[in-house]
Amino acid sequence: MSDCLFCKIIQGDIPGDKVYEDENYYAFNDINPQAPTHFLVVPKKHIDKISSMGKADQELIGGLFTIAARICKQKSISDFRLVINNGAGVGQSVFHIHLHVLAGRAMGWPPG
Ligand code: AMP
Ligand code: ZN
């Protein structure tokens, strides 16, 4: 999608601090980290938010978690928090589905 920030990062039009890439997924460090480790895993396919995904996207979205766990294992990170914001009211600011992976500090619950 031409005016999507994350599509531009995936395509290399805007620089991103890449952590991982394969045919379907891209992961990069968050520009405003909320923990010592904070990266985002995104599908290369543009889907704006979880509530827009169709049944055909189930496997693709599920793969975000597999990729996140694999990257954490490679980084020897055992405890991590996974977050997906859906909608501006809960903090979604970039409308291309992304899984936040946060680690490296104690975290409270419930989240703010
Ligand atoms: P959300 O608020 O859930 O939509 O998350 C969007 C995330 O994208 C925020 O944590 C931002 O810090 C992050 N972000 C925004 N612009 C960039 C960028 N150019 N490179 C990396 N992360 C970004
Ligand atoms: Zn996009």
XYZ file of N, CA and C and ligand atoms in Angstrom:
360
model
N 0.863 -1.194 0.000
C 0.000 0.000 0.000
C 0.894 1.238 0.000
N 0.645 2.174 -0.898
C 1.628 3.217 -1.178
C 1.843 4.201 -0.034
N 0.798 4.470 0.769
C 0.991 5.463 1.820
C 1.150 4.838 3.205
N 1.547 3.586 3.241
C 1.716 2.882 4.524
C 3.189 2.881 4.936
N 3.451 3.386 6.141
C 4.824 3.459 6.652
C 5.504 2.091 6.661
N 4.807 1.066 7.156
C 5.452 -0.239 7.277
C 5.635 -0.896 5.910
N 4.730 -0.674 4.967
C 4.963 -1.169 3.606
C 6.224 -0.523 3.031
N 6.420 0.744 3.320
C 7.608 1.441 2.815
C 8.878 0.871 3.440
N 8.826 0.535 4.726
C 9.996 -0.076 5.380
C 10.267 -1.453 4.769
N 9.216 -2.242 4.583
C 9.368 -3.584 3.999
C 9.988 -3.490 2.608
N 9.564 -2.500 1.840
C 10.057 -2.345 0.466
C 11.423 -1.668 0.408
N 11.913 -1.171 1.551
C 13.215 -0.518 1.579
C 13.182 0.946 1.173
N 11.981 1.513 1.048
C 11.858 2.926 0.674
C 12.167 3.840 1.868
N 11.947 3.312 3.079
C 12.300 4.013 4.320
C 13.188 3.057 5.087
N 14.304 3.538 5.650
C 15.196 2.617 6.353
C 14.550 2.031 7.603
N 14.811 0.751 7.827
C 14.346 0.085 9.034
C 15.505 -0.721 9.608
N 15.500 -0.891 10.921
C 16.561 -1.643 11.592
C 16.149 -3.119 11.605
N 16.390 -3.788 10.491
C 15.874 -5.141 10.255
C 16.453 -6.176 11.213
N 15.567 -7.006 11.727
C 15.942 -8.110 12.613
C 15.798 -9.442 11.894
N 14.822 -9.525 10.985
C 14.507 -10.796 10.325
C 13.698 -10.508 9.062
N 13.895 -11.350 8.055
C 13.054 -11.249 6.855
C 12.950 -12.614 6.196
N 11.772 -12.943 5.736
C 11.611 -14.084 4.835
C 10.550 -13.719 3.798
N 10.063 -14.713 3.094
C 9.138 -14.445 1.989
C 7.873 -13.693 2.430
N 7.405 -14.024 3.624
C 6.109 -13.492 4.069
C 6.163 -12.496 5.219
N 7.320 -12.416 5.886
C 7.391 -11.623 7.118
C 8.621 -10.725 7.135
N 8.505 -9.672 7.936
C 9.611 -8.728 8.130
C 9.577 -8.341 9.602
N 10.740 -8.259 10.235
C 10.819 -7.828 11.636
C 11.895 -6.761 11.754
N 11.620 -5.756 12.569
C 12.561 -4.641 12.724
C 12.395 -4.022 14.101
N 13.482 -3.396 14.572
C 13.451 -2.787 15.899
C 12.543 -1.560 15.898
N 11.789 -1.425 17.003
C 10.902 -0.267 17.142
C 11.744 0.994 17.311
N 11.333 2.055 16.631
C 12.095 3.312 16.651
C 11.984 4.009 18.010
N 10.985 3.650 18.783
C 10.762 4.263 20.101
C 10.574 3.150 21.130
N 11.672 2.430 21.445
C 11.546 1.197 22.233
C 10.990 1.438 23.634
N 10.084 0.551 24.028
C 9.461 0.617 25.356
C 10.057 -0.407 26.314
N 11.088 -1.082 25.898
C 11.797 -2.077 26.711
C 13.176 -2.260 26.075
N 14.131 -2.833 26.813
C 15.470 -3.035 26.231
C 15.433 -3.785 24.898
N 14.544 -4.768 24.797
C 14.265 -5.399 23.494
C 12.847 -5.018 23.089
N 12.715 -4.428 21.939
C 11.375 -4.086 21.429
C 11.452 -4.074 19.907
N 10.950 -5.163 19.331
C 10.897 -5.198 17.873
C 9.479 -5.530 17.417
N 9.227 -5.313 16.151
C 7.908 -5.524 15.562
C 8.014 -6.601 14.498
N 7.056 -7.509 14.477
C 6.980 -8.519 13.420
C 5.734 -8.210 12.597
N 5.910 -8.081 11.289
C 4.782 -7.718 10.424
C 4.677 -8.697 9.256
N 3.451 -8.913 8.790
C 3.315 -9.660 7.530
C 3.649 -8.710 6.374
N 4.263 -9.216 5.341
C 4.531 -8.350 4.186
C 3.233 -7.930 3.507
N 2.230 -8.785 3.605
C 0.913 -8.432 3.062
C 0.312 -7.307 3.891
N -0.183 -6.273 3.227
C -0.803 -5.172 3.955
C -2.208 -5.545 4.415
N -2.361 -5.633 5.734
C -3.684 -5.767 6.363
C -3.690 -4.707 7.447
N -4.712 -3.876 7.519
C -4.608 -2.707 8.403
C -4.698 -3.042 9.884
N -5.546 -4.001 10.247
C -5.663 -4.356 11.666
C -6.289 -5.729 11.812
N -6.178 -6.282 13.010
C -6.645 -7.649 13.254
C -8.120 -7.810 12.895
N -8.919 -6.789 13.204
C -10.356 -6.932 12.946
C -10.697 -6.897 11.466
N -9.726 -6.606 10.610
C -9.945 -6.637 9.160
C -9.509 -7.952 8.535
N -8.824 -8.795 9.306
C -8.285 -10.011 8.691
C -9.411 -10.987 8.343
N -9.206 -11.706 7.267
C -10.171 -12.705 6.856
C -9.712 -14.093 7.279
N -10.578 -15.071 7.068
C -10.244 -16.447 7.450
C -8.991 -16.917 6.711
N -8.827 -16.450 5.476
C -7.667 -16.857 4.682
C -6.357 -16.316 5.253
N -6.456 -15.314 6.137
C -5.245 -14.721 6.727
C -4.845 -15.390 8.040
N -5.640 -16.338 8.509
C -5.393 -16.938 9.829
C -3.979 -17.494 9.971
N -3.568 -18.251 8.958
C -2.254 -18.893 9.032
C -1.149 -17.840 8.997
N -1.329 -16.834 8.137
C -0.333 -15.765 8.022
C -0.179 -15.034 9.355
N -1.289 -14.698 9.995
C -1.224 -13.958 11.258
C -0.662 -14.859 12.356
N -1.043 -16.110 12.354
C -0.478 -17.038 13.337
C 1.031 -17.130 13.232
N 1.526 -17.007 12.007
C 2.973 -17.080 11.789
C 3.738 -15.959 12.454
N 3.074 -14.835 12.732
C 3.757 -13.741 13.436
C 4.308 -14.232 14.772
N 3.524 -15.082 15.449
C 3.911 -15.570 16.776
C 5.058 -16.573 16.675
N 5.011 -17.387 15.637
C 6.093 -18.353 15.423
C 7.404 -17.623 15.157
N 7.332 -16.585 14.330
C 8.540 -15.816 14.012
C 9.061 -15.113 15.265
N 8.138 -14.524 16.037
C 8.542 -13.827 17.268
C 9.270 -14.781 18.209
N 8.698 -15.962 18.404
C 9.311 -16.935 19.316
C 10.670 -17.396 18.796
N 10.770 -17.564 17.494
C 12.037 -18.013 16.898
C 13.128 -16.950 17.080
N 12.775 -15.697 16.854
C 13.763 -14.625 17.015
C 14.194 -14.535 18.485
N 13.223 -14.636 19.403
C 13.571 -14.577 20.829
C 14.486 -15.740 21.208
N 14.217 -16.909 20.683
C 15.071 -18.064 20.977
C 16.485 -17.805 20.489
N 16.603 -17.234 19.289
C 17.935 -16.917 18.743
C 18.658 -15.902 19.611
N 17.891 -14.999 20.245
C 18.479 -13.967 21.100
C 18.609 -14.440 22.550
N 18.293 -15.717 22.808
C 18.324 -16.301 24.163
C 17.403 -15.550 25.121
N 16.272 -15.093 24.603
C 15.263 -14.417 25.419
C 14.159 -15.424 25.721
N 13.963 -15.716 27.024
C 12.956 -16.724 27.384
C 11.628 -16.086 27.765
N 11.669 -14.883 28.346
C 10.447 -14.216 28.810
C 10.201 -12.978 27.964
N 9.062 -12.924 27.343
C 8.769 -11.773 26.488
C 7.264 -11.539 26.449
N 6.909 -10.312 26.139
C 5.485 -9.966 26.024
C 5.157 -9.663 24.575
N 4.027 -10.206 24.127
C 3.553 -9.988 22.758
C 2.288 -9.146 22.812
N 2.253 -8.095 22.014
C 1.113 -7.173 22.027
C 0.712 -6.829 20.595
N -0.580 -6.859 20.344
C -1.112 -6.303 19.096
C -2.203 -5.310 19.478
N -2.009 -4.057 19.114
C -3.049 -3.052 19.327
C -3.993 -3.072 18.129
N -5.281 -3.081 18.403
C -6.285 -3.076 17.331
C -7.193 -1.861 17.504
N -6.885 -0.803 16.742
C -7.703 0.401 16.802
C -7.022 1.537 17.547
N -7.311 2.753 17.088
C -6.671 3.939 17.671
C -6.994 4.089 19.153
N -8.178 3.627 19.568
C -8.593 3.781 20.962
C -7.736 3.023 21.952
N -7.036 2.000 21.487
C -6.145 1.255 22.386
C -4.682 1.473 22.015
N -4.424 2.455 21.158
C -3.033 2.837 20.903
C -2.471 2.460 19.552
N -3.291 1.878 18.653
C -2.723 1.579 17.335
C -2.480 2.887 16.583
N -1.250 3.079 16.151
C -0.887 4.313 15.438
C -0.447 4.036 14.004
N -0.052 2.805 13.714
C 0.324 2.433 12.340
C -0.638 1.327 11.895
N -1.351 1.610 10.807
C -2.419 0.694 10.407
C -1.936 -0.302 9.353
N -0.978 -1.111 9.804
C -0.478 -2.312 9.112
C -0.182 -3.261 10.272
N -0.885 -4.389 10.309
C -0.787 -5.306 11.458
C 0.671 -5.515 11.867
N 0.920 -5.380 13.161
C 2.270 -5.633 13.682
C 2.167 -6.211 15.077
N 3.030 -7.172 15.335
C 3.131 -7.800 16.647
C 4.315 -7.169 17.372
N 4.021 -6.510 18.504
C 5.105 -5.960 19.336
C 5.726 -7.100 20.138
N 7.040 -7.166 20.192
C 7.754 -8.123 21.031
C 8.610 -7.306 21.994
N 8.283 -7.423 23.283
C 8.950 -6.627 24.320
C 9.601 -7.551 25.333
N 10.815 -7.198 25.751
C 11.529 -8.041 26.710
C 12.655 -7.233 27.345
N 13.180 -7.793 28.451
C 14.383 -7.206 29.044
C 14.135 -6.356 30.266
N 12.900 -6.276 30.702
C 12.595 -5.564 31.947
C 11.359 -6.189 32.575
N 11.155 -5.899 33.877
C 9.934 -6.364 34.530
C 8.748 -5.601 33.957
N 7.612 -6.273 33.850
C 6.412 -5.632 33.305
C 5.223 -5.878 34.215
N 4.420 -4.851 34.387
C 3.233 -4.968 35.226
C 2.055 -5.542 34.470
N 1.045 -5.905 35.218
C -0.207 -6.379 34.651
C -1.343 -5.908 35.534
N -2.429 -5.379 35.038
C -2.741 -5.234 33.621
C -1.913 -4.141 32.953
N -1.783 -4.216 31.626
C -1.044 -3.191 30.912
C -1.825 -1.877 30.945
N -1.154 -0.776 30.816
C -1.794 0.536 30.920
C -2.618 0.873 29.697
P 1.153 0.848 17.433
O 1.064 2.093 18.284
O 0.736 -0.397 18.101
O 0.487 1.070 16.092
O 2.696 0.649 17.153
C 3.392 1.353 16.168
C 4.833 1.289 16.542
O 5.589 1.659 15.410
C 5.225 2.242 17.678
O 5.761 1.491 18.749
C 6.254 3.158 17.026
O 7.305 3.503 17.900
C 6.737 2.308 15.863
N 7.284 3.043 14.751
C 6.784 4.167 14.165
N 7.554 4.554 13.139
C 8.581 3.655 13.064
C 9.717 3.500 12.216
N 9.978 4.359 11.221
N 10.562 2.469 12.451
C 10.310 1.599 13.460
N 9.252 1.682 14.276
C 8.400 2.695 14.090
Zn 1.254 -1.600 4.879
